[in-house]
Amino acid sequence: MPRFLHTADWQIGRQYGSLPPDNAVPLAQARYAAVERLAQLATAQQVDAVLVAGDVFDAQTVSDRCIRQLFNALAAHAGPWILLPGNHDAALTESVWTRALRLAAVPPNVHLALSPQQLDFADRGFVVLPAPLTQRHTYSDLTAWFDTAETEPGRVRIGLAHGSVQGVLAEQIDSANPIAPDRPERARLDYLAMGDWHGCKAIQPRLWYSGTPETDRFKANDSGRALLVDVAHAGAEPQVTVLETGQFRWTSLEATLQVASDLDGLLDRLAALTARDVVDLSVSGPIDLAGHQRLQAALGRAEAQARHLAADLGGLRLDPTDEDLAGLHADGYLGEVIDELRETRRAGGEAAGVAQDALMLLTAALAARQGTADAPALPAGAAA
């Protein structure tokens, strides 16, 4: 009974240019660590082969050191690795793959599927039909040749491809590198291992995307996984087990503050962040001065706890309480103006909104001028 580890979209050499270097470098290194974990899993699970369905490298221009590091990361598993070129690392005439071969970096147990030719593992009872990309974008289905490929009777037939299964993924994804959704039936495949979609997704029992083994974006798509695939015999439906492989958790948080408990809940979530978390936070809604100070203090602590935290507070609206205003100790003419604005706000009516906006500006300006800890910034476009 052949057993496989299906993975894809390693994108080794990826850079996170939008993040600070202190955070970007560990995230880039985590991609090598993910491959090392896959090698350990492959050995522990005694798989017959590791199927890597494209985008092993993030670009053709990765460094020689990057290439060597990647193949070194495979060392923990001595069995067959089958690596397929994807759209990021297509098998061009001159490519990252030809460089790897010139560097003599490819171990004997690693099979580069650089052309559409079957790879027969007779001693293990299976054959792999690969559909490598030889350019970044194609508009014909490169798996079509599987249909007429003749293999030895009794061999488990495994397809390996990188692209977009048509009519299944989001409409904007159904463009280049199309794959027919019924290819397993047409080509008598026992399993079709797919790459390109970075989340783990079952299209049908014989056709799966494994997703990337290390999450690399904030989109919630079940990434950070690999698939353990068992095929009892040729023609049997594969048994697929999802394995968690990711180190970092990428989370996009949107918090709208309406009542006091909303802020308490947000602070609890920030306190729970760990070194595994990569967070993009957006906060909106009204907040008083004391709440703003609590939020800023919590963000400072969370930034030190998390691997990365980016906070967009542009949607916050400072809503000072009477206690906030009194605590600023404004006197003289400015104190009189504040008292008048407070009365206007209490009275309601059309002028109440203008008074509220004016109090927001004054509170922010006074807090900054008096050196209040974690003083809120002025709203965008406002002048002190």
Coordinates of C-alpha atoms in Angstrom, one line a residue:
M1 CA 0.0 0.0 0.0
P2 CA 1.8 3.1 -1.2
R3 CA 1.9 6.1 1.2
F4 CA 2.7 9.6 0.3
L5 CA 3.3 13.0 1.9
H6 CA 1.8 15.7 -0.3
T7 CA 3.1 19.2 0.1
A8 CA 3.5 22.3 -2.1
D9 CA 4.2 26.0 -2.3
W10 CA 7.3 26.1 -0.1
Q11 CA 8.4 29.3 -1.9
I12 CA 11.9 29.1 -0.5
G13 CA 13.7 32.4 -0.6
R14 CA 10.6 34.5 -0.1
Q15 CA 11.2 37.9 1.3
Y16 CA 8.7 39.8 3.5
G17 CA 9.7 43.3 2.4
S18 CA 6.6 45.0 3.9
L19 CA 7.6 43.9 7.4
P20 CA 10.4 45.3 9.6
P21 CA 13.7 43.3 9.1
D22 CA 13.6 42.0 12.7
N23 CA 10.3 40.2 11.9
A24 CA 10.9 39.5 8.2
V25 CA 14.1 37.5 8.6
P26 CA 12.7 34.9 11.1
L27 CA 9.6 34.4 8.8
A28 CA 11.8 33.8 5.8
Q29 CA 13.9 31.3 7.8
A30 CA 10.7 29.5 9.0
R31 CA 10.2 28.2 5.4
Y32 CA 13.4 26.2 5.7
A33 CA 12.3 24.9 9.1
A34 CA 9.0 23.8 7.6
V35 CA 10.8 21.7 5.1
E36 CA 12.9 20.1 7.8
R37 CA 9.7 19.3 9.7
L38 CA 8.3 17.7 6.5
A39 CA 11.4 15.6 6.2
Q40 CA 11.0 14.4 9.8
L41 CA 7.3 13.6 9.2
A42 CA 8.1 11.7 6.0
T43 CA 10.6 9.5 7.9
A44 CA 8.3 9.1 11.0
Q45 CA 5.3 8.1 8.7
Q46 CA 7.4 5.8 6.6
V47 CA 6.1 7.3 3.3
D48 CA 7.1 5.9 -0.1
A49 CA 7.6 9.3 -1.5
V50 CA 7.2 13.0 -0.8
L51 CA 5.2 14.8 -3.6
V52 CA 6.0 18.5 -3.9
A53 CA 3.5 20.1 -6.2
G54 CA 5.3 23.2 -7.4
D55 CA 6.7 26.5 -6.3
V56 CA 9.5 24.9 -4.3
F57 CA 11.4 28.3 -4.8
D58 CA 9.9 31.7 -4.7
A59 CA 11.8 33.0 -7.7
Q60 CA 14.3 32.0 -10.3
T61 CA 16.8 34.5 -8.8
V62 CA 17.2 33.0 -5.4
S63 CA 20.9 32.8 -4.3
D64 CA 23.1 29.8 -4.6
R65 CA 23.2 29.7 -0.8
C66 CA 19.4 29.5 -0.8
I67 CA 19.4 26.6 -3.2
R68 CA 22.0 24.7 -1.1
Q69 CA 20.1 25.4 2.1
L70 CA 16.9 24.0 0.6
F71 CA 18.4 20.7 -0.5
N72 CA 20.2 20.4 2.9
A73 CA 16.8 20.7 4.6
L74 CA 15.7 17.5 2.9
A75 CA 18.4 15.4 4.6
A76 CA 16.2 13.9 7.4
H77 CA 14.3 11.8 4.8
A78 CA 16.3 9.4 2.7
G79 CA 13.4 8.2 0.6
P80 CA 12.2 9.7 -2.8
W81 CA 11.4 13.4 -3.1
I82 CA 9.6 14.4 -6.3
L83 CA 9.9 18.1 -6.9
L84 CA 7.7 19.8 -9.6
P85 CA 8.4 23.3 -11.1
G86 CA 5.5 25.7 -10.5
N87 CA 4.8 29.2 -11.8
H88 CA 7.4 30.8 -9.5
D89 CA 10.1 28.4 -10.4
A90 CA 9.1 27.2 -13.9
A91 CA 11.5 24.8 -15.8
L92 CA 12.8 27.4 -18.2
T93 CA 15.8 26.7 -20.4
E94 CA 17.9 28.5 -17.8
S95 CA 16.3 28.3 -14.4
V96 CA 16.8 27.8 -10.7
W97 CA 16.7 24.0 -11.4
T98 CA 19.5 24.1 -14.0
R99 CA 21.5 26.1 -11.5
A100 CA 20.8 23.5 -8.7
L101 CA 22.1 20.8 -11.1
R102 CA 25.2 22.8 -11.9
L103 CA 25.9 23.3 -8.2
A104 CA 25.6 19.5 -7.7
A105 CA 23.2 20.4 -4.9
V106 CA 20.5 17.8 -5.8
P107 CA 20.9 14.6 -3.8
P108 CA 20.4 11.2 -5.6
N109 CA 17.1 10.6 -3.8
V110 CA 15.6 13.8 -5.1
H111 CA 13.8 13.5 -8.5
L112 CA 13.3 16.8 -10.4
A113 CA 10.2 16.5 -12.6
L114 CA 11.3 18.9 -15.2
S115 CA 9.5 17.4 -18.2
P116 CA 6.2 15.6 -18.7
Q117 CA 7.5 12.1 -18.5
Q118 CA 6.3 9.5 -16.1
L119 CA 8.5 8.5 -13.2
D120 CA 8.1 4.8 -12.4
F121 CA 8.9 3.5 -8.9
A122 CA 8.3 -0.1 -9.7
D123 CA 9.8 -1.3 -6.4
R124 CA 7.3 0.8 -4.5
G125 CA 4.3 0.1 -6.7
F126 CA 3.4 3.5 -8.1
V127 CA 4.1 5.8 -11.0
V128 CA 4.0 9.6 -11.0
L129 CA 2.7 11.6 -13.9
P130 CA 4.0 15.2 -13.6
A131 CA 2.8 18.3 -15.4
P132 CA 5.7 20.8 -14.8
L133 CA 5.3 24.4 -15.8
T134 CA 7.9 25.4 -18.4
Q135 CA 6.8 29.1 -18.3
R136 CA 5.1 31.2 -15.6
H137 CA 1.7 31.2 -17.3
T138 CA 0.1 28.7 -19.7
Y139 CA -3.5 28.7 -21.0
S140 CA -3.8 25.0 -21.9
D141 CA -4.2 22.2 -19.4
L142 CA -0.8 20.6 -19.0
T143 CA -2.3 17.5 -17.3
A144 CA -4.1 16.5 -20.5
W145 CA -1.3 14.0 -21.4
F146 CA -2.1 12.0 -18.3
D147 CA -5.2 10.7 -20.2
T148 CA -3.3 8.7 -22.7
A149 CA -0.3 7.8 -20.6
E150 CA 0.1 4.0 -20.4
T151 CA 1.5 2.6 -17.2
E152 CA 2.2 -0.9 -16.0
P153 CA -0.9 -2.8 -14.8
G154 CA -1.4 -2.7 -11.1
R155 CA 0.7 0.5 -10.6
V156 CA -0.9 3.2 -8.4
R157 CA -1.2 6.3 -10.7
I158 CA -0.3 9.6 -9.1
G159 CA -0.7 12.9 -10.9
L160 CA 1.4 15.9 -9.8
A161 CA 0.4 19.4 -11.0
H162 CA 0.4 23.1 -10.2
G163 CA -2.4 25.4 -11.3
S164 CA -6.0 26.3 -11.0
V165 CA -8.7 23.7 -10.9
Q166 CA -11.3 25.3 -13.2
G167 CA -14.7 26.3 -11.8
V168 CA -13.8 25.4 -8.2
L169 CA -11.6 28.2 -6.8
A170 CA -12.5 31.9 -6.7
E171 CA -13.3 33.3 -10.1
Q172 CA -10.3 35.6 -10.2
I173 CA -8.1 32.6 -9.7
D174 CA -9.5 30.7 -12.7
S175 CA -7.1 32.2 -15.2
A176 CA -3.6 30.9 -16.1
N177 CA -2.4 27.3 -15.7
P178 CA -5.9 25.7 -15.8
I179 CA -6.6 22.1 -14.6
A180 CA -9.7 20.1 -15.5
P181 CA -11.6 19.2 -12.3
D182 CA -12.4 15.7 -13.7
R183 CA -8.8 14.9 -14.6
P184 CA -8.6 12.0 -12.1
E185 CA -11.5 10.3 -13.8
R186 CA -10.3 11.0 -17.3
A187 CA -6.7 9.9 -16.6
R188 CA -7.6 7.0 -14.3
L189 CA -5.6 8.6 -11.5
D190 CA -5.7 7.2 -8.0
Y191 CA -4.7 10.7 -6.7
L192 CA -3.9 14.1 -8.1
A193 CA -1.6 16.1 -5.9
M194 CA -2.1 19.9 -6.6
G195 CA -0.2 23.0 -5.8
D196 CA -0.7 26.8 -6.3
W197 CA -3.6 27.4 -3.9
H198 CA -1.9 28.1 -0.6
G199 CA -4.7 26.6 1.6
C200 CA -5.5 23.0 2.2
K201 CA -8.5 22.1 0.1
A202 CA -10.2 18.9 -1.0
I203 CA -11.7 19.3 -4.5
Q204 CA -12.9 15.7 -4.7
P205 CA -11.7 12.5 -3.0
R206 CA -8.9 12.0 -5.5
L207 CA -7.9 15.6 -6.0
W208 CA -6.5 17.8 -3.2
Y209 CA -4.5 21.0 -2.7
S210 CA -2.1 20.6 0.2
G211 CA -1.5 24.3 0.7
T212 CA 1.8 25.7 1.9
P213 CA 3.3 24.1 5.0
E214 CA 4.1 27.5 6.5
T215 CA 1.5 30.2 6.4
D216 CA 2.7 33.3 4.6
R217 CA -0.3 35.7 4.4
F218 CA -3.2 36.9 6.4
K219 CA -5.9 35.3 4.3
A220 CA -7.7 32.6 6.3
N221 CA -7.4 29.6 4.0
D222 CA -6.4 26.6 6.2
S223 CA -2.7 26.9 5.3
G224 CA 0.2 25.5 7.4
R225 CA -0.6 21.9 6.5
A226 CA 0.6 18.8 4.6
L227 CA -1.4 15.7 3.6
L228 CA -0.6 12.1 4.4
V229 CA -2.1 10.0 1.5
D230 CA -2.6 6.2 1.7
V231 CA -3.7 4.3 -1.4
A232 CA -4.5 0.7 -0.7
H233 CA -4.1 -0.5 -4.3
A234 CA -4.7 0.8 -7.8
G235 CA -8.3 1.9 -8.2
A236 CA -8.8 2.3 -4.4
E237 CA -10.1 5.7 -3.1
P238 CA -7.2 7.4 -1.3
Q239 CA -7.4 8.0 2.5
V240 CA -6.1 11.5 3.2
T241 CA -5.1 12.8 6.6
V242 CA -4.4 16.5 7.2
L243 CA -1.2 17.1 9.2
E244 CA -0.4 20.4 11.0
T245 CA 3.0 21.7 10.0
G246 CA 3.0 25.5 10.4
Q247 CA 5.0 27.4 13.1
F248 CA 3.5 30.8 12.8
R249 CA -0.2 31.8 13.0
W250 CA -1.1 34.7 10.7
T251 CA -4.2 36.5 11.9
S252 CA -6.1 39.5 10.6
L253 CA -8.1 41.1 13.5
E254 CA -10.8 43.8 13.1
A255 CA -12.1 45.2 16.4
T256 CA -15.0 47.7 16.6
L257 CA -15.3 49.3 20.0
Q258 CA -18.9 50.2 21.0
V259 CA -19.2 49.3 24.7
A260 CA -16.6 49.0 27.4
S261 CA -16.5 45.2 27.2
D262 CA -15.3 45.4 23.6
L263 CA -12.1 47.1 24.7
D264 CA -11.7 44.5 27.5
G265 CA -12.1 41.7 25.0
L266 CA -9.5 43.2 22.7
L267 CA -7.0 43.6 25.5
D268 CA -7.5 40.0 26.5
R269 CA -6.8 38.9 22.9
L270 CA -3.6 41.0 22.8
A271 CA -2.5 39.6 26.1
A272 CA -2.8 36.1 24.7
L273 CA -0.5 36.6 21.7
T274 CA 2.7 34.6 21.7
A275 CA 5.9 34.4 19.6
R276 CA 4.0 32.3 17.1
D277 CA 1.6 35.1 16.2
V278 CA 1.8 37.4 13.2
V279 CA -1.1 39.9 13.5
D280 CA -2.6 42.6 11.4
L281 CA -4.9 44.6 13.7
S282 CA -7.5 47.3 12.8
V283 CA -9.3 49.1 15.6
S284 CA -12.3 51.5 15.1
G285 CA -15.0 53.1 17.1
P286 CA -15.2 55.6 20.0
I287 CA -12.8 55.4 23.0
D288 CA -12.2 57.6 26.0
L289 CA -8.8 58.9 27.0
A290 CA -8.3 56.3 29.8
G291 CA -9.3 53.5 27.4
H292 CA -6.9 54.9 24.8
Q293 CA -4.0 54.8 27.3
R294 CA -4.9 51.2 28.3
L295 CA -5.0 50.2 24.6
Q296 CA -1.6 51.8 23.9
A297 CA 0.0 50.1 26.9
A298 CA -1.5 46.7 25.8
L299 CA -0.2 47.2 22.2
G300 CA 3.3 47.9 23.5
R301 CA 3.3 44.7 25.5
A302 CA 1.8 42.6 22.7
E303 CA 4.3 44.0 20.2
A304 CA 7.1 42.5 22.3
Q305 CA 5.3 39.2 22.8
A306 CA 4.2 38.5 19.1
R307 CA 6.5 37.7 16.2
H308 CA 4.9 40.7 14.4
L309 CA 2.1 43.1 15.2
A310 CA 0.9 45.9 12.9
A311 CA -1.9 48.0 14.4
D312 CA -4.0 50.5 12.4
L313 CA -5.8 52.8 14.8
G314 CA -7.0 55.2 12.1
G315 CA -10.6 54.3 12.7
L316 CA -10.6 55.2 16.4
R317 CA -12.5 58.2 17.5
L318 CA -11.5 59.8 20.8
D319 CA -14.6 60.4 22.9
P320 CA -13.5 62.2 26.0
T321 CA -15.5 61.8 29.2
D322 CA -16.1 64.6 31.6
E323 CA -13.5 63.0 33.9
D324 CA -11.0 63.0 31.0
L325 CA -11.5 66.7 30.4
A326 CA -11.3 67.6 34.0
G327 CA -8.1 65.6 34.3
L328 CA -6.5 67.8 31.7
H329 CA -6.7 70.8 34.1
A330 CA -7.5 73.3 31.4
D331 CA -8.1 76.8 32.9
G332 CA -8.6 80.4 31.7
Y333 CA -10.1 80.9 28.3
L334 CA -9.5 77.4 27.2
G335 CA -11.3 76.0 30.2
E336 CA -14.3 78.2 29.4
V337 CA -14.3 77.0 25.8
I338 CA -14.3 73.4 27.0
D339 CA -17.1 74.0 29.4
E340 CA -19.2 75.6 26.7
L341 CA -18.5 72.7 24.3
R342 CA -19.5 70.2 27.0
E343 CA -22.8 72.0 27.6
T344 CA -23.4 72.1 23.8
R345 CA -22.8 68.4 23.6
R346 CA -25.1 67.6 26.5
A347 CA -27.9 69.7 24.9
G348 CA -27.9 67.6 21.8
G349 CA -29.2 68.9 18.5
E350 CA -27.3 69.8 15.3
A351 CA -24.5 71.6 17.2
A352 CA -23.8 68.6 19.4
G353 CA -21.8 66.8 16.7
V354 CA -19.6 69.8 16.0
A355 CA -19.0 70.2 19.8
Q356 CA -18.0 66.6 20.1
D357 CA -15.5 66.9 17.2
A358 CA -14.0 70.0 18.8
L359 CA -13.7 68.3 22.1
M360 CA -11.9 65.4 20.4
L361 CA -9.4 67.7 18.9
L362 CA -8.8 69.7 22.1
T363 CA -8.4 66.5 24.2
A364 CA -5.8 65.1 21.8
A365 CA -3.9 68.4 21.6
L366 CA -3.9 69.0 25.4
A367 CA -2.9 65.5 26.2
A368 CA 0.1 65.8 23.8
R369 CA 1.0 69.3 25.1
Q370 CA 1.0 68.2 28.7
G371 CA 3.0 65.0 28.0
T372 CA 0.3 62.6 29.0
A373 CA 1.6 59.1 28.6
D374 CA 0.5 57.4 25.4
A375 CA -1.3 60.6 24.3
P376 CA -3.6 60.0 21.3
A377 CA -2.6 61.4 18.0
L378 CA -4.7 64.0 16.3
P379 CA -7.2 62.7 13.8
A380 CA -6.0 62.6 10.3
G381 CA -6.2 66.0 8.7
A382 CA -6.6 67.9 11.9
A383 CA -4.3 70.7 13.2
A384 CA -3.5 71.3 16.9

